[in-house]
Short mmCIF file of C-alpha atoms and ligand atoms in Angstrom, two decimals:
data_model
loop_
_atom_site.label_atom_id
_atom_site.label_comp_id
_atom_site.label_asym_id
_atom_site.label_seq_id
_atom_site.Cartn_x
_atom_site.Cartn_y
_atom_site.Cartn_z
CA MET A 15 132.17 -129.23 90.33
CA ILE A 16 129.87 -127.23 88.05
CA LEU A 17 131.45 -125.91 84.96
CA ALA A 18 129.51 -123.09 83.22
CA ILE A 19 130.43 -122.56 79.49
CA ASP A 20 128.83 -119.91 77.86
CA GLY A 21 129.19 -117.99 74.49
CA PRO A 22 127.91 -117.04 70.90
CA ALA A 23 126.86 -119.34 68.25
CA ALA A 24 129.51 -121.63 66.96
CA SER A 25 132.19 -120.25 69.13
CA GLY A 26 133.34 -123.75 70.09
CA LYS A 27 131.62 -123.77 73.41
CA GLY A 28 129.70 -127.33 72.66
CA THR A 29 133.04 -129.10 71.67
CA LEU A 30 134.66 -127.72 74.50
CA ALA A 31 131.99 -128.60 76.95
CA LYS A 32 131.83 -132.22 75.57
CA ARG A 33 135.61 -132.61 75.90
CA LEU A 34 135.74 -131.26 79.68
CA ALA A 35 132.75 -133.37 80.50
CA ALA A 36 134.52 -136.58 79.39
CA HIS A 37 137.86 -135.36 80.91
CA PHE A 38 136.28 -134.76 84.44
CA ASN A 39 133.81 -137.75 83.94
CA LEU A 40 130.81 -135.28 84.74
CA PRO A 41 127.49 -135.20 82.94
CA HIS A 42 127.05 -132.64 80.18
CA LEU A 43 123.95 -130.56 79.21
CA ASP A 44 123.88 -128.80 75.73
CA THR A 45 121.14 -126.30 77.00
CA GLY A 46 120.69 -124.91 73.53
CA LEU A 47 118.88 -128.00 72.75
CA LEU A 48 116.31 -127.42 75.18
CA TYR A 49 115.39 -124.10 73.35
CA ARG A 50 115.73 -125.86 69.99
CA GLY A 51 113.42 -128.56 71.31
CA VAL A 52 110.87 -125.94 72.18
CA ALA A 53 111.10 -124.39 68.64
CA MET A 54 110.74 -127.85 66.88
CA VAL A 55 107.63 -128.57 68.97
CA LEU A 56 105.94 -125.36 67.90
CA LEU A 57 107.04 -125.84 64.31
CA ASP A 58 105.67 -129.44 64.11
CA ARG A 59 102.26 -128.30 65.58
CA GLY A 60 102.25 -125.58 63.14
CA GLU A 61 102.28 -122.76 65.82
CA ALA A 62 103.70 -119.61 65.74
CA LEU A 63 107.20 -119.19 67.36
CA THR A 64 106.19 -115.86 69.01
CA ASP A 65 103.05 -117.49 70.49
CA GLU A 66 104.20 -117.07 74.28
CA ASP A 67 101.40 -119.32 75.57
CA ALA A 68 102.12 -122.24 73.33
CA ALA A 69 105.82 -121.62 73.59
CA GLU A 70 105.46 -121.60 77.39
CA ARG A 71 103.60 -124.99 77.26
CA ALA A 72 105.99 -126.56 74.96
CA ALA A 73 108.87 -125.64 77.48
CA GLN A 74 106.86 -126.93 80.26
CA SER A 75 106.12 -130.40 78.77
CA LEU A 76 109.32 -130.81 76.77
CA SER A 77 110.31 -134.51 76.90
CA PRO A 78 114.03 -135.35 77.32
CA ALA A 79 113.50 -138.06 74.57
CA LEU A 80 112.97 -135.32 72.03
CA LEU A 81 116.38 -134.01 72.58
CA THR A 82 117.91 -136.81 70.49
CA ASP A 83 116.12 -135.65 67.40
CA SER A 84 118.65 -135.14 64.54
CA ARG A 85 116.62 -132.21 63.41
CA LEU A 86 117.40 -130.10 66.29
CA ARG A 87 120.90 -129.47 64.97
CA ASP A 88 119.51 -127.95 61.60
CA ARG A 89 120.51 -124.45 60.93
CA ALA A 90 116.81 -123.09 60.83
CA MET A 91 116.36 -124.83 64.23
CA GLY A 92 118.89 -122.54 65.59
CA GLU A 93 117.30 -119.45 64.47
CA ALA A 94 114.01 -120.67 65.55
CA ALA A 95 115.47 -121.48 68.94
CA SER A 96 116.74 -117.99 69.51
CA VAL A 97 113.28 -116.34 68.70
CA VAL A 98 111.59 -118.66 71.49
CA ALA A 99 114.69 -118.07 73.73
CA ALA A 100 113.91 -114.50 74.05
CA GLN A 101 110.47 -115.12 75.77
CA PRO A 102 110.70 -114.83 79.41
CA ARG A 103 108.25 -117.38 80.29
CA VAL A 104 109.93 -120.07 78.05
CA ARG A 105 113.24 -119.31 80.08
CA ALA A 106 111.58 -119.52 83.44
CA ALA A 107 110.16 -123.09 82.51
CA LEU A 108 113.52 -124.32 81.26
CA VAL A 109 115.76 -123.09 84.00
CA ALA A 110 114.29 -125.14 86.45
CA PHE A 111 115.07 -128.28 84.21
CA GLN A 112 118.75 -126.93 83.95
CA ARG A 113 119.25 -126.38 87.67
CA ALA A 114 117.97 -129.89 88.51
CA PHE A 115 120.63 -131.27 86.01
CA ALA A 116 123.34 -129.06 87.60
CA ALA A 117 122.37 -130.38 91.22
CA ALA A 118 123.78 -133.90 90.18
CA PRO A 119 125.79 -134.99 93.29
CA GLU A 120 129.20 -135.26 91.20
CA GLY A 121 128.46 -131.70 89.53
CA ALA A 122 127.99 -131.09 85.84
CA VAL A 123 129.01 -129.08 82.59
CA LEU A 124 126.56 -127.13 81.02
CA ASP A 125 127.13 -124.90 78.08
CA GLY A 126 124.61 -122.17 76.80
CA ARG A 127 124.32 -118.32 76.84
CA ASP A 128 123.38 -117.64 80.55
CA ILE A 129 124.77 -120.49 82.69
CA GLY A 130 127.15 -118.37 84.38
CA THR A 131 124.88 -115.45 84.83
CA VAL A 132 121.42 -116.87 85.51
CA VAL A 133 121.23 -120.65 85.77
CA CYS A 134 124.40 -121.36 87.72
CA PRO A 135 125.58 -118.23 89.16
CA ALA A 136 127.65 -120.00 91.58
CA ALA A 137 129.37 -122.29 89.18
CA ASP A 138 132.83 -123.33 90.42
CA VAL A 139 134.51 -122.37 86.92
CA LYS A 140 132.80 -119.96 84.28
CA LEU A 141 134.26 -119.71 80.79
CA PHE A 142 133.00 -117.52 78.31
CA VAL A 143 134.04 -118.97 74.74
CA THR A 144 134.22 -116.55 71.87
CA ALA A 145 135.50 -116.15 68.27
CA ALA A 146 135.24 -113.61 65.38
CA PRO A 147 132.04 -113.98 63.55
CA GLU A 148 133.82 -114.90 60.34
CA VAL A 149 135.62 -117.56 62.00
CA ARG A 150 132.32 -118.79 63.74
CA ALA A 151 130.66 -118.73 60.19
CA ARG A 152 133.40 -120.87 58.65
CA ARG A 153 133.24 -123.34 61.42
CA ARG A 154 129.29 -123.75 61.17
CA ALA A 155 129.57 -124.08 57.40
CA LEU A 156 132.03 -126.62 57.79
CA GLU A 157 129.78 -128.46 60.40
CA LEU A 158 126.76 -128.26 58.37
CA SER A 159 128.47 -129.57 55.23
CA ASN A 160 129.79 -132.59 57.08
CA ARG A 161 126.23 -133.20 57.81
CA GLY A 162 125.03 -132.84 54.31
CA GLU A 163 123.10 -129.65 54.85
CA PRO A 164 123.60 -126.87 52.36
CA SER A 165 126.18 -124.43 53.79
CA ASP A 166 126.50 -121.07 52.23
CA GLU A 167 128.99 -119.17 54.40
CA ALA A 168 127.82 -115.61 53.56
CA GLU A 169 124.41 -116.71 54.65
CA ILE A 170 125.70 -118.32 57.64
CA LEU A 171 127.46 -115.30 58.53
CA ALA A 172 124.42 -113.16 58.41
CA ASP A 173 122.49 -115.35 60.49
CA ILE A 174 125.07 -115.44 63.10
CA ARG A 175 125.21 -111.73 63.21
CA ILE A 176 121.27 -111.60 63.56
CA ARG A 177 121.35 -114.14 66.23
CA ASP A 178 124.13 -112.63 68.00
CA ALA A 179 122.13 -109.37 68.20
CA ARG A 180 118.95 -111.06 69.09
CA ASP A 181 120.76 -113.04 71.92
CA ALA A 182 122.55 -110.09 73.43
CA SER A 183 119.84 -107.40 73.09
CA ARG A 184 116.94 -109.64 74.71
CA THR A 185 115.95 -108.08 78.17
CA ASP A 186 115.82 -111.63 80.06
CA ALA A 187 118.97 -113.34 80.30
CA PRO A 188 121.05 -111.75 77.43
CA LEU A 189 124.09 -113.28 76.18
CA ARG A 190 127.07 -111.86 78.26
CA ALA A 191 130.06 -112.89 79.95
CA ALA A 192 129.51 -113.17 83.83
CA PRO A 193 131.86 -110.63 85.54
CA ASP A 194 133.68 -113.51 87.11
CA ALA A 195 134.06 -115.58 83.80
CA GLN A 196 137.20 -116.25 82.12
CA VAL A 197 137.05 -115.14 78.53
CA LEU A 198 138.40 -117.64 76.03
CA ASP A 199 138.87 -116.23 72.49
CA THR A 200 139.12 -119.37 70.08
CA SER A 201 139.60 -117.44 66.84
CA ASP A 202 143.05 -118.71 66.26
CA LEU A 203 143.17 -121.74 68.37
CA THR A 204 142.68 -125.46 67.31
CA VAL A 205 140.27 -127.62 69.39
CA ASP A 206 143.14 -129.15 71.35
CA GLU A 207 144.55 -125.62 72.20
CA VAL A 208 141.28 -124.50 73.21
CA PHE A 209 140.96 -127.42 75.50
CA ALA A 210 144.40 -127.03 77.00
CA LYS A 211 143.81 -123.47 77.60
CA ALA A 212 140.64 -124.31 79.53
CA LEU A 213 142.27 -126.88 81.71
CA ALA A 214 144.75 -124.25 82.60
CA LEU A 215 141.90 -121.78 83.44
CA ILE A 216 140.18 -124.37 85.41
CA ALA A 217 143.18 -125.36 87.19
CA ILE A 218 143.71 -121.80 88.44
CA ALA A 219 139.98 -121.22 89.32
CA ILE A 220 139.86 -124.30 91.46
CA GLN A 221 143.04 -123.46 93.19
CA ASP A 222 141.54 -119.79 93.88
CA CYS A 223 138.33 -121.18 95.37
CA THR A 224 140.08 -123.75 97.54
CA HIS A 225 142.23 -120.91 98.98
CA THR A 226 139.07 -118.67 99.41
CA ARG A 227 136.75 -121.10 100.98
CA PRO A 228 137.19 -121.62 104.77
O1 CDP B 269 125.08 -124.12 68.74
P1 CDP B 269 124.68 -122.79 68.46
O2 CDP B 269 125.49 -121.94 69.57
O3 CDP B 269 124.48 -122.24 67.27
O4 CDP B 269 123.12 -122.71 69.25
P2 CDP B 269 122.66 -123.32 70.57
O5 CDP B 269 123.74 -123.45 71.83
O6 CDP B 269 121.96 -124.53 70.30
O7 CDP B 269 121.60 -122.27 71.03
C1 CDP B 269 120.34 -121.93 70.15
C2 CDP B 269 119.78 -120.70 70.60
O8 CDP B 269 118.99 -120.92 71.97
C3 CDP B 269 120.69 -119.43 70.90
O9 CDP B 269 120.62 -118.50 69.78
C4 CDP B 269 119.95 -118.71 71.95
O10 CDP B 269 119.08 -117.85 71.63
C5 CDP B 269 119.09 -119.99 72.80
N1 CDP B 269 119.62 -120.29 74.01
C6 CDP B 269 119.52 -119.45 75.16
O11 CDP B 269 118.89 -118.50 75.02
N2 CDP B 269 120.15 -119.82 76.31
C7 CDP B 269 121.00 -120.96 76.41
N3 CDP B 269 121.20 -121.36 77.61
C8 CDP B 269 121.08 -121.85 75.29
C9 CDP B 269 120.58 -121.52 74.13
#
């Protein structure tokens, strides 16, 4: 079973994806970490985020060991990731890695921006997790302050709006729900409620595909 979980920054897709992976005993890939990883390599080397040749090289040689670096979760890295993620050659280099991960025999849970639209268009279940920008800014501020990072909610909201606009307006794999995705608005839901709703949507989707498959 392949579960594709997409959505904008701090919508709760990562928390949901982790929980679904544990529940179904499936491997989980937070694909945002790949883009954050490319950005981190460029910043560490003093190369420009907009240098497509350098970004493509970094994407092609991204080491899985680097994906555990705690700096990847910094707020600035999310912004930098969104700049490199707009580059088609970076996306092309990272799609292969994501598809290989999704090809695990038992299936996988992947979360990101384009899993249901580009990386795994044939996923068994597609969820598009979203929430109001103000709610997402509050959640991200809490997450950052729990990690000891400065967390000005107004600044975070401004960042989120810029990043949403950049992610949704890029020409290659823009952030959007796949036509066959179930939209899950988490603005007024607790983590447990989101999980319960997702399980219900998955149960329906799986039933539908067993009915339609010969
Ligand atoms: O956790 P948060 O939602 O803030 O960010 P993330 O999922 O780690 O993604 C960071 C950035 O990487 C996003 O703003 C996107 O620009 C990019 N990204 C992407 O383009 N495609 C993906 N499948 C995942 C992330």
